[in-house]
Coordinates of C-alpha atoms in Angstrom, one line a residue:
X1 CA 0.0 0.0 0.0
X2 CA 1.6 3.2 -1.1
X3 CA 2.8 5.8 1.4
X4 CA 4.5 9.2 0.8
X5 CA 8.3 8.8 0.9
X6 CA 10.9 11.6 0.8
X7 CA 14.6 11.5 1.4
X8 CA 15.6 13.2 4.7
X9 CA 17.1 16.6 4.2
X10 CA 20.1 17.5 6.5
X11 CA 19.2 21.1 6.3
X12 CA 15.8 20.5 8.0
X13 CA 15.4 19.9 11.8
X14 CA 12.2 19.0 13.6
X15 CA 10.8 19.9 17.0
X16 CA 7.9 17.8 18.2
X17 CA 5.7 19.2 20.9
X18 CA 4.6 16.4 23.2
X19 CA 4.3 18.1 26.6
X20 CA 0.5 18.7 26.8
X21 CA -1.4 17.3 29.8
X22 CA -4.4 16.0 27.7
X23 CA -6.8 16.4 30.6
X24 CA -9.8 16.1 28.3
X25 CA -8.8 12.5 27.5
X26 CA -9.5 11.5 31.1
X27 CA -6.8 8.9 31.0
X28 CA -3.8 7.7 33.0
X29 CA -2.0 7.2 29.6
X30 CA -0.4 10.4 28.3
X31 CA -2.4 11.7 25.4
X32 CA 0.3 11.4 22.8
X33 CA 0.7 7.7 23.5
X34 CA -2.9 6.9 22.6
X35 CA -2.9 4.9 19.4
X36 CA -4.1 5.6 15.9
X37 CA -3.9 2.5 13.7
X38 CA -2.5 0.6 16.6
X39 CA 0.5 3.0 16.8
X40 CA 1.0 5.8 19.3
X41 CA 0.2 9.2 17.9
X42 CA 3.7 10.2 19.0
X43 CA 5.2 7.6 16.7
X44 CA 3.2 8.7 13.7
X45 CA 4.6 12.2 14.1
X46 CA 8.1 11.0 14.9
X47 CA 8.0 8.8 11.8
X48 CA 7.0 11.8 9.7
X49 CA 9.8 13.9 11.1
X50 CA 12.4 11.1 10.6
X51 CA 11.3 10.7 7.0
X52 CA 11.9 14.4 6.1
X53 CA 14.3 15.9 8.6
X54 CA 17.8 14.7 8.4
X55 CA 18.9 17.4 10.9
X56 CA 18.4 17.3 14.6
X57 CA 15.0 15.9 15.8
X58 CA 13.9 17.1 19.2
X59 CA 10.9 15.9 21.3
X60 CA 9.6 18.3 24.0
X61 CA 8.0 16.4 26.9
X62 CA 6.2 17.5 30.0
X63 CA 3.1 15.7 31.3
X64 CA 3.9 12.0 31.7
X65 CA 7.5 12.8 30.7
X66 CA 8.9 9.4 31.8
X67 CA 6.5 7.3 29.7
X68 CA 6.6 9.7 26.7
X69 CA 10.4 9.8 26.8
X70 CA 10.7 6.1 26.9
X71 CA 8.3 5.8 23.9
X72 CA 10.3 8.4 22.0
X73 CA 13.6 6.7 22.6
X74 CA 12.2 3.4 21.5
X75 CA 11.1 4.8 18.2
X76 CA 14.0 7.1 17.3
X77 CA 17.1 6.8 19.5
X78 CA 18.7 9.7 17.6
X79 CA 16.0 12.1 18.8
X80 CA 16.9 14.5 21.6
X81 CA 14.5 14.9 24.6
X82 CA 13.8 18.3 26.2
X83 CA 11.6 18.7 29.3
X84 CA 9.3 21.7 29.4
X85 CA 8.5 22.6 33.0
X86 CA 6.6 24.7 33.7
X87 CA 4.4 24.7 30.5
X88 CA 4.0 28.3 29.4
X89 CA 2.9 27.9 25.8
X90 CA 4.3 26.8 22.4
X91 CA 6.8 29.6 22.2
X92 CA 8.2 28.6 25.6
X93 CA 8.4 25.0 24.5
X94 CA 10.3 25.9 21.3
X95 CA 12.7 28.2 23.3
X96 CA 13.7 25.2 25.3
X97 CA 14.1 23.0 22.3
X98 CA 16.4 25.5 20.6
X99 CA 19.0 24.9 23.3
X100 CA 19.3 21.3 22.0
X101 CA 19.6 22.5 18.4
X102 CA 23.0 24.1 19.1
X103 CA 24.3 26.0 16.1
X104 CA 22.1 24.3 13.5
X105 CA 21.6 26.8 10.7
X106 CA 18.9 25.3 8.4
X107 CA 15.1 25.3 8.6
X108 CA 13.2 24.0 11.6
X109 CA 9.6 22.6 11.5
X110 CA 7.5 22.5 14.6
X111 CA 5.1 19.5 14.8
X112 CA 2.5 18.4 17.3
X113 CA 2.5 14.8 18.7
X114 CA -1.4 14.9 18.9
X115 CA -1.7 15.6 15.1
X116 CA -0.8 12.3 13.5
X117 CA -2.4 12.5 10.0
X118 CA -0.2 15.0 8.1
X119 CA 1.0 13.5 4.9
X120 CA 4.7 13.7 4.2
X121 CA 4.0 15.4 0.9
X122 CA 2.1 18.2 2.6
X123 CA 5.1 18.9 4.9
X124 CA 7.5 18.8 1.9
X125 CA 5.3 21.4 0.2
X126 CA 5.5 23.7 3.2
X127 CA 9.3 23.3 3.2
X128 CA 9.5 24.0 -0.5
X129 CA 7.3 27.1 -0.3
X130 CA 9.4 28.6 2.5
X131 CA 12.5 28.3 0.5
X132 CA 11.0 29.3 -2.8
X133 CA 9.5 32.5 -1.4
X134 CA 12.4 33.3 0.9
X135 CA 10.0 33.4 3.9
X136 CA 11.3 33.6 7.4
X137 CA 8.1 31.7 8.6
X138 CA 5.8 29.3 6.8
X139 CA 2.6 28.1 8.4
X140 CA 0.2 25.2 7.5
X141 CA -3.4 26.4 7.4
X142 CA -6.8 25.0 6.7
X143 CA -10.4 26.2 6.4
X144 CA -12.8 25.3 9.2
X145 CA -16.5 26.3 9.3
X146 CA -17.2 28.9 11.9
X147 CA -17.4 29.2 14.8
X148 CA -14.4 27.4 16.1
X149 CA -11.5 27.8 18.6
X150 CA -8.6 27.7 16.2
X151 CA -6.3 30.7 15.7
X152 CA -6.9 32.7 12.5
X153 CA -4.5 33.2 9.7
X154 CA -4.8 36.8 8.5
X155 CA -3.5 36.9 4.9
X156 CA -3.1 39.7 2.4
X157 CA -6.3 41.1 0.8
X158 CA -7.2 41.2 -2.9
X159 CA -8.3 44.4 -4.7
X160 CA -12.0 43.8 -3.6
X161 CA -10.9 43.8 0.0
X162 CA -11.4 40.1 0.6
X163 CA -8.9 37.8 2.1
X164 CA -6.8 36.0 -0.5
X165 CA -8.0 32.4 -0.8
X166 CA -7.2 29.5 -3.1
X167 CA -7.3 25.8 -3.3
X168 CA -5.3 23.2 -1.4
X169 CA -1.6 23.9 -1.8
X170 CA -2.1 27.6 -2.4
X171 CA 0.7 29.8 -1.1
X172 CA -0.7 32.9 0.6
X173 CA 1.2 36.0 1.9
X174 CA 0.7 35.8 5.7
X175 CA 0.3 39.0 7.7
X176 CA -0.3 37.7 11.2
X177 CA -1.8 34.9 13.3
X178 CA -4.4 35.8 15.9
X179 CA -5.3 33.3 18.7
X180 CA -9.0 32.7 18.9
X181 CA -9.3 34.3 22.4
X182 CA -7.6 37.5 21.1
X183 CA -9.6 37.9 17.9
X184 CA -11.6 41.0 17.1
X185 CA -15.1 40.4 15.6
X186 CA -13.7 40.9 12.1
X187 CA -10.8 38.5 12.7
X188 CA -13.1 35.9 14.2
X189 CA -15.1 35.8 11.0
X190 CA -12.0 34.5 9.1
X191 CA -12.3 30.8 8.2
X192 CA -8.6 30.3 7.3
X193 CA -7.2 28.7 10.5
X194 CA -3.9 27.9 12.1
X195 CA -2.9 24.2 12.4
X196 CA 0.0 25.1 14.6
X197 CA 2.5 23.5 12.2
X198 CA 5.2 26.1 11.5
X199 CA 8.5 26.1 9.6
X200 CA 11.1 28.9 10.0
X201 CA 14.7 29.7 9.5
X202 CA 16.8 28.7 12.5
X203 CA 18.9 31.8 12.5
X204 CA 15.9 34.1 12.5
X205 CA 14.1 32.1 15.2
X206 CA 17.2 31.9 17.5
X207 CA 17.2 35.7 17.5
X208 CA 13.4 36.2 17.6
X209 CA 12.3 33.6 20.3
X210 CA 13.7 35.7 23.2
X211 CA 11.5 38.6 22.1
X212 CA 8.3 36.7 22.6
X213 CA 6.1 38.0 25.4
X214 CA 3.1 36.6 27.3
X215 CA 0.9 39.8 26.9
X216 CA -2.2 38.0 25.7
X217 CA -5.5 36.5 27.0
X218 CA -3.8 33.2 28.1
X219 CA -0.7 34.7 29.6
X220 CA 1.4 32.3 27.5
X221 CA 4.3 32.7 25.0
X222 CA 2.8 32.2 21.6
X223 CA 5.0 30.7 18.8
X224 CA 2.6 32.4 16.4
X225 CA 4.1 35.8 17.3
X226 CA 7.1 34.8 15.2
X227 CA 5.0 35.8 12.1
X228 CA 4.9 39.5 13.1
X229 CA 8.6 39.5 14.1
X230 CA 9.5 38.0 10.7
X231 CA 7.6 40.6 8.9
X232 CA 9.1 43.4 11.0
X233 CA 12.5 42.2 9.9
X234 CA 11.5 42.1 6.2
X235 CA 11.7 38.3 6.0
X236 CA 8.1 37.8 5.2
X237 CA 5.7 34.9 6.0
X238 CA 3.5 32.6 4.0
X239 CA 0.7 30.2 4.7
X240 CA 0.1 27.0 2.8
X241 CA -3.5 25.6 2.6
X242 CA -4.1 22.0 3.3
X243 CA -7.2 19.8 3.9
X244 CA -8.6 20.1 7.4
X245 CA -8.3 16.3 7.9
X246 CA -4.5 16.5 7.4
X247 CA -4.2 18.6 10.5
X248 CA -7.0 17.2 12.6
X249 CA -5.8 17.1 16.2
X250 CA -6.8 15.0 19.2
X251 CA -7.9 16.5 22.5
X252 CA -10.6 14.1 23.6
X253 CA -11.7 10.5 23.1
X254 CA -14.3 11.8 20.6
X255 CA -11.4 13.4 18.6
X256 CA -9.5 10.2 18.8
X257 CA -12.4 8.3 17.3
X258 CA -12.7 10.9 14.5
X259 CA -9.0 10.7 13.7
X260 CA -9.0 6.9 13.7
X261 CA -11.8 7.0 11.2
X262 CA -9.9 9.3 8.9
X263 CA -6.8 7.1 9.2
X264 CA -8.7 3.9 8.4
X265 CA -10.5 5.5 5.4
X266 CA -7.1 6.5 4.0
X267 CA -5.6 3.1 4.5
X268 CA -8.6 1.4 2.9
X269 CA -8.3 3.7 -0.1
X270 CA -4.5 3.0 -0.3
X271 CA -5.2 -0.8 -0.2
X272 CA -7.7 -0.6 -3.0
X273 CA -5.4 1.5 -5.1
X274 CA -2.6 -1.0 -4.5
X275 CA -4.5 -3.9 -5.9
X276 CA -6.2 -5.3 -2.8
X277 CA -9.8 -6.4 -2.9
X278 CA -11.7 -5.4 0.3
X279 CA -15.1 -7.1 0.1
X280 CA -16.5 -4.8 2.9
X281 CA -14.0 -1.9 3.3
X282 CA -15.8 -0.3 6.2
X283 CA -15.4 -3.4 8.4
X284 CA -11.7 -3.9 7.6
X285 CA -9.3 -2.5 10.3
X286 CA -5.7 -1.7 9.4
X287 CA -2.7 -0.9 11.6
X288 CA -0.2 1.7 10.6
X289 CA 2.4 -0.9 9.3
X290 CA 0.0 -3.4 7.6
X291 CA 1.6 -4.6 4.4
X292 CA -0.6 -6.3 1.9
X293 CA 0.6 -7.6 -1.5
X294 CA -1.2 -7.5 -4.9
X295 CA -4.3 -9.5 -5.5
X296 CA -5.0 -10.0 -1.8
X297 CA -8.7 -10.5 -1.0
X298 CA -9.9 -9.5 2.4
X299 CA -13.4 -10.6 3.6
X300 CA -15.6 -8.6 5.9
X301 CA -14.7 -7.9 9.6
X302 CA -11.0 -8.6 9.3
X303 CA -8.6 -7.0 11.9
X304 CA -4.9 -6.4 11.0
X305 CA -3.0 -5.7 14.1
X306 CA 0.6 -4.5 14.2
X307 CA 3.3 -6.3 12.3
X308 CA 1.3 -8.1 9.6
X309 CA 2.8 -8.9 6.1
X310 CA 0.6 -10.6 3.6
X311 CA 2.0 -11.9 0.3
X312 CA 0.5 -11.7 -3.2
X313 CA -2.7 -13.7 -3.9
X314 CA -3.6 -14.4 -0.3
X315 CA -7.3 -14.8 0.6
X316 CA -8.2 -13.7 4.2
X317 CA -11.8 -14.8 4.8
X318 CA -14.3 -13.1 7.1
X319 CA -13.9 -12.5 10.8
X320 CA -10.1 -13.1 11.1
X321 CA -7.7 -11.5 13.5
X322 CA -4.0 -11.2 12.5
X323 CA -1.2 -9.7 14.5
X324 CA 2.6 -10.0 14.2
X325 CA 2.4 -12.5 11.4
X326 CA 3.7 -13.2 7.9
X327 CA 1.4 -15.0 5.4
X328 CA 3.1 -16.4 2.3
X329 CA 1.7 -15.9 -1.2
X330 CA -1.3 -17.9 -2.3
X331 CA -2.3 -18.9 1.2
X332 CA -5.8 -19.0 2.6
X333 CA -6.8 -17.9 6.1
X334 CA -10.1 -18.3 7.8
X335 CA -12.9 -17.7 8.3
X336 CA -12.8 -17.1 12.0
X337 CA -9.0 -17.7 12.3
X338 CA -6.7 -16.0 14.7
X339 CA -3.0 -15.6 13.8
X340 CA -1.0 -14.4 16.8
X341 CA 2.5 -12.9 16.9
X342 CA 5.2 -15.2 15.5
X343 CA 3.0 -17.0 13.1
X344 CA 4.8 -17.5 9.8
X345 CA 2.9 -19.2 7.0
X346 CA 4.7 -20.3 3.9
X347 CA 3.3 -20.3 0.4
X348 CA 0.0 -22.0 -0.3
X349 CA -0.8 -22.7 3.4
X350 CA -4.4 -23.3 4.4
X351 CA -5.5 -22.1 7.8
X352 CA -9.2 -22.7 8.3
X353 CA -12.1 -21.8 10.6
X354 CA -11.6 -21.5 14.3
X355 CA -7.9 -22.2 14.1
X356 CA -5.3 -20.3 16.2
X357 CA -1.6 -20.2 15.3
X358 CA 0.9 -18.6 17.6
X359 CA 4.7 -18.5 17.3
X360 CA 4.7 -21.3 14.8
X361 CA 6.2 -21.8 11.3
X362 CA 4.0 -23.6 8.7
X363 CA 5.8 -24.9 5.7
X364 CA 4.6 -24.5 2.1
X365 CA 1.4 -26.3 1.4
X366 CA 0.6 -27.2 5.0
X367 CA -3.0 -27.5 6.0
X368 CA -4.6 -26.7 9.4
X369 CA -8.2 -26.4 8.5
X370 CA -10.5 -26.9 11.5
X371 CA -10.8 -26.1 15.3
X372 CA -7.1 -26.4 16.0
X373 CA -4.4 -24.7 18.2
X374 CA -0.8 -24.7 16.9
X375 CA 1.5 -22.9 19.3
X376 CA 5.3 -22.9 19.5
X377 CA 5.7 -25.3 16.7
X378 CA 7.4 -26.0 13.3
X379 CA 5.1 -27.7 10.8
X380 CA 6.8 -29.1 7.7
X381 CA 5.7 -28.6 4.1
X382 CA 2.5 -30.5 2.9
X383 CA 1.7 -31.7 6.4
X384 CA -2.0 -32.1 7.3
X385 CA -3.2 -31.3 10.8
X386 CA -6.6 -32.8 11.6
X387 CA -9.5 -31.1 13.3
X388 CA -9.3 -30.6 17.0
X389 CA -5.5 -31.0 17.2
X390 CA -3.6 -29.2 20.0
X391 CA 0.1 -28.6 20.6
X392 CA 0.3 -28.8 24.4
X393 CA 3.2 -26.3 24.6
X394 CA 3.0 -25.1 28.3
X395 CA 3.7 -27.3 31.3
X396 CA 2.6 -24.7 33.8
X397 CA 6.1 -23.3 34.1
X398 CA 7.8 -23.3 30.7
X399 CA 6.9 -23.3 27.0
X400 CA 8.1 -26.2 24.8
X401 CA 8.3 -26.6 21.1
X402 CA 6.6 -29.2 18.8
X403 CA 8.6 -30.3 15.7
X404 CA 6.5 -31.8 12.9
X405 CA 8.3 -32.9 9.7
X406 CA 7.1 -32.7 6.1
X407 CA 4.3 -34.8 4.7
X408 CA 3.0 -35.8 8.2
X409 CA -0.7 -36.7 8.7
X410 CA -2.0 -35.9 12.2
X411 CA -5.5 -37.4 12.8
X412 CA -8.3 -35.4 14.4
X413 CA -8.6 -34.8 18.1
X414 CA -4.8 -35.3 18.7
X415 CA -2.9 -33.8 21.6
X416 CA 0.9 -33.3 20.9
X417 CA 2.6 -32.9 24.3
X418 CA 5.7 -30.8 23.8
X419 CA 8.6 -31.2 23.6
X420 CA 7.9 -33.8 20.9
X421 CA 8.9 -34.4 17.3
X422 CA 7.1 -36.2 14.5
X423 CA 9.4 -37.5 11.7
X424 CA 8.9 -37.0 8.0
X425 CA 5.8 -38.9 6.6
X426 CA 4.6 -40.0 10.0
X427 CA 1.0 -40.8 10.6
X428 CA -0.8 -40.1 13.9
X429 CA -4.1 -41.9 14.6
X430 CA -7.1 -39.9 15.5
X431 CA -7.7 -39.3 19.2
X432 CA -4.1 -39.9 20.2
X433 CA -2.1 -38.2 22.9
X434 CA 1.5 -38.2 21.7
X435 CA 4.2 -37.7 24.4
X436 CA 7.1 -39.4 22.7
X437 CA 8.9 -38.7 19.4
X438 CA 7.5 -40.6 16.4
X439 CA 10.1 -41.8 13.8
X440 CA 9.8 -41.0 10.1
X441 CA 7.3 -43.1 8.2
X442 CA 5.8 -44.6 11.4
X443 CA 2.2 -44.8 12.6
X444 CA 1.6 -43.8 16.2
X445 CA -1.8 -44.5 18.0
X446 CA -2.6 -44.1 21.6
X447 CA -6.2 -45.0 22.5
X448 CA -8.0 -47.7 24.4
X449 CA -8.9 -50.9 22.5
X450 CA -12.4 -50.6 21.0
X451 CA -15.0 -53.0 22.4
X452 CA -18.4 -53.8 20.8
X453 CA -21.2 -55.4 22.9
X454 CA -23.8 -56.8 20.5
X455 CA -27.4 -55.8 21.4
X456 CA -26.4 -53.6 24.3
X457 CA -27.9 -50.4 23.0
X458 CA -31.2 -52.1 22.2
X459 CA -31.5 -53.6 25.7
X460 CA -30.4 -50.2 27.2
X461 CA -33.1 -48.3 25.4
X462 CA -35.8 -50.8 26.3
X463 CA -34.9 -50.7 30.0
X464 CA -34.8 -46.9 30.2
X465 CA -38.1 -46.6 28.3
X466 CA -39.7 -49.0 30.8
X467 CA -38.4 -46.9 33.7
X468 CA -39.8 -43.8 32.1
X469 CA -43.2 -45.4 31.6
X470 CA -43.3 -46.6 35.2
X471 CA -42.7 -43.0 36.4
X472 CA -45.6 -41.7 34.4
X473 CA -48.0 -44.3 35.8
X474 CA -46.9 -43.6 39.3

């Protein structure tokens, strides 16, 4: 599925603001660690930064600093961490981040860890516009129906006295940014809004940031005041228009649901454009790293958790749950199958209904079609696992592995008590409990000898019927 890709530019640095308290989330988990597409919002934004900014990358943390810092280091060990305490606004946060930038002399983009949907191409356009127009500051803007609480972008007016407009991608001369609480009635009527995403020259910002004041309705240091400072120095400022969904932020659980919906819609569209058939797109759930090949068919109500790679020509039937798995080309999964982390299916594998696979390798052409659990196992090519088979991998203290060779036939309702190995071409009789290794080509059966008592069932039914009739008469 296609994603925007750009080579990182060493002359671009990134500052990611991740210090907010997120009180409206009503959560013990820091807001920026809440997931979109099964990936923390912070990681979405850090991935965007790492894909574009080859210069320093800085994450500003505050609320939940320990957890956020740990998540940031896990995703991008090269990123520097700066603690904002106390939190006195976006300008104050960027002032602290600039200390970590050292003498960096390129451009700096400021991103927000709770705004995870910005396409890389949109950010590249912002960077290109700033350089092309020689602007000291470039801001990403969007149009939002009134009334709303976003800051307003006040741009140059045309001859008729109207604000300059334009379609997505339009570059507009920017005069100033006014926070919503500081707007005059005329400014409040402007629909062109500030996303908060800003790009500026490092040298200009290094000199301008100490000039910010907190003389405003919130008593905070606004990063947006850099626009007026840039214009005062003759550097100019521009705004780039983008779609509102690109810069949709998360402040509440309701916002999180909206952003998740936008993310899923985009991934579904990308899958369809990439040659995947989604039989019911609205019921298919993708993770941020889901990788589907060409000619994959996905049935309704399929969940792709993190770490899923599906080869060409695979069919995933309805109501399947996949997470941390690889599915080889031409395989069939489901319906109602669960593939857990570590499942690795070779080419042409069949995994059927109500089958669970965990931390197991299935060789090419293997079949596990019904009501079966295969965990901590290696299953050889062309092996057939009968219905109701279980690999008993846990002894109450440790996990053990089951080794099954190629061309093995395992009969239905078999328990394979690990550690155990079945040799190539072995045959396991139905209903067996296997606790010892089975040599190649051997038959192994463990069940009580069958006994048949002629006429027993007829006599049993007659006796029980007589007892029932006697009860009714009594």
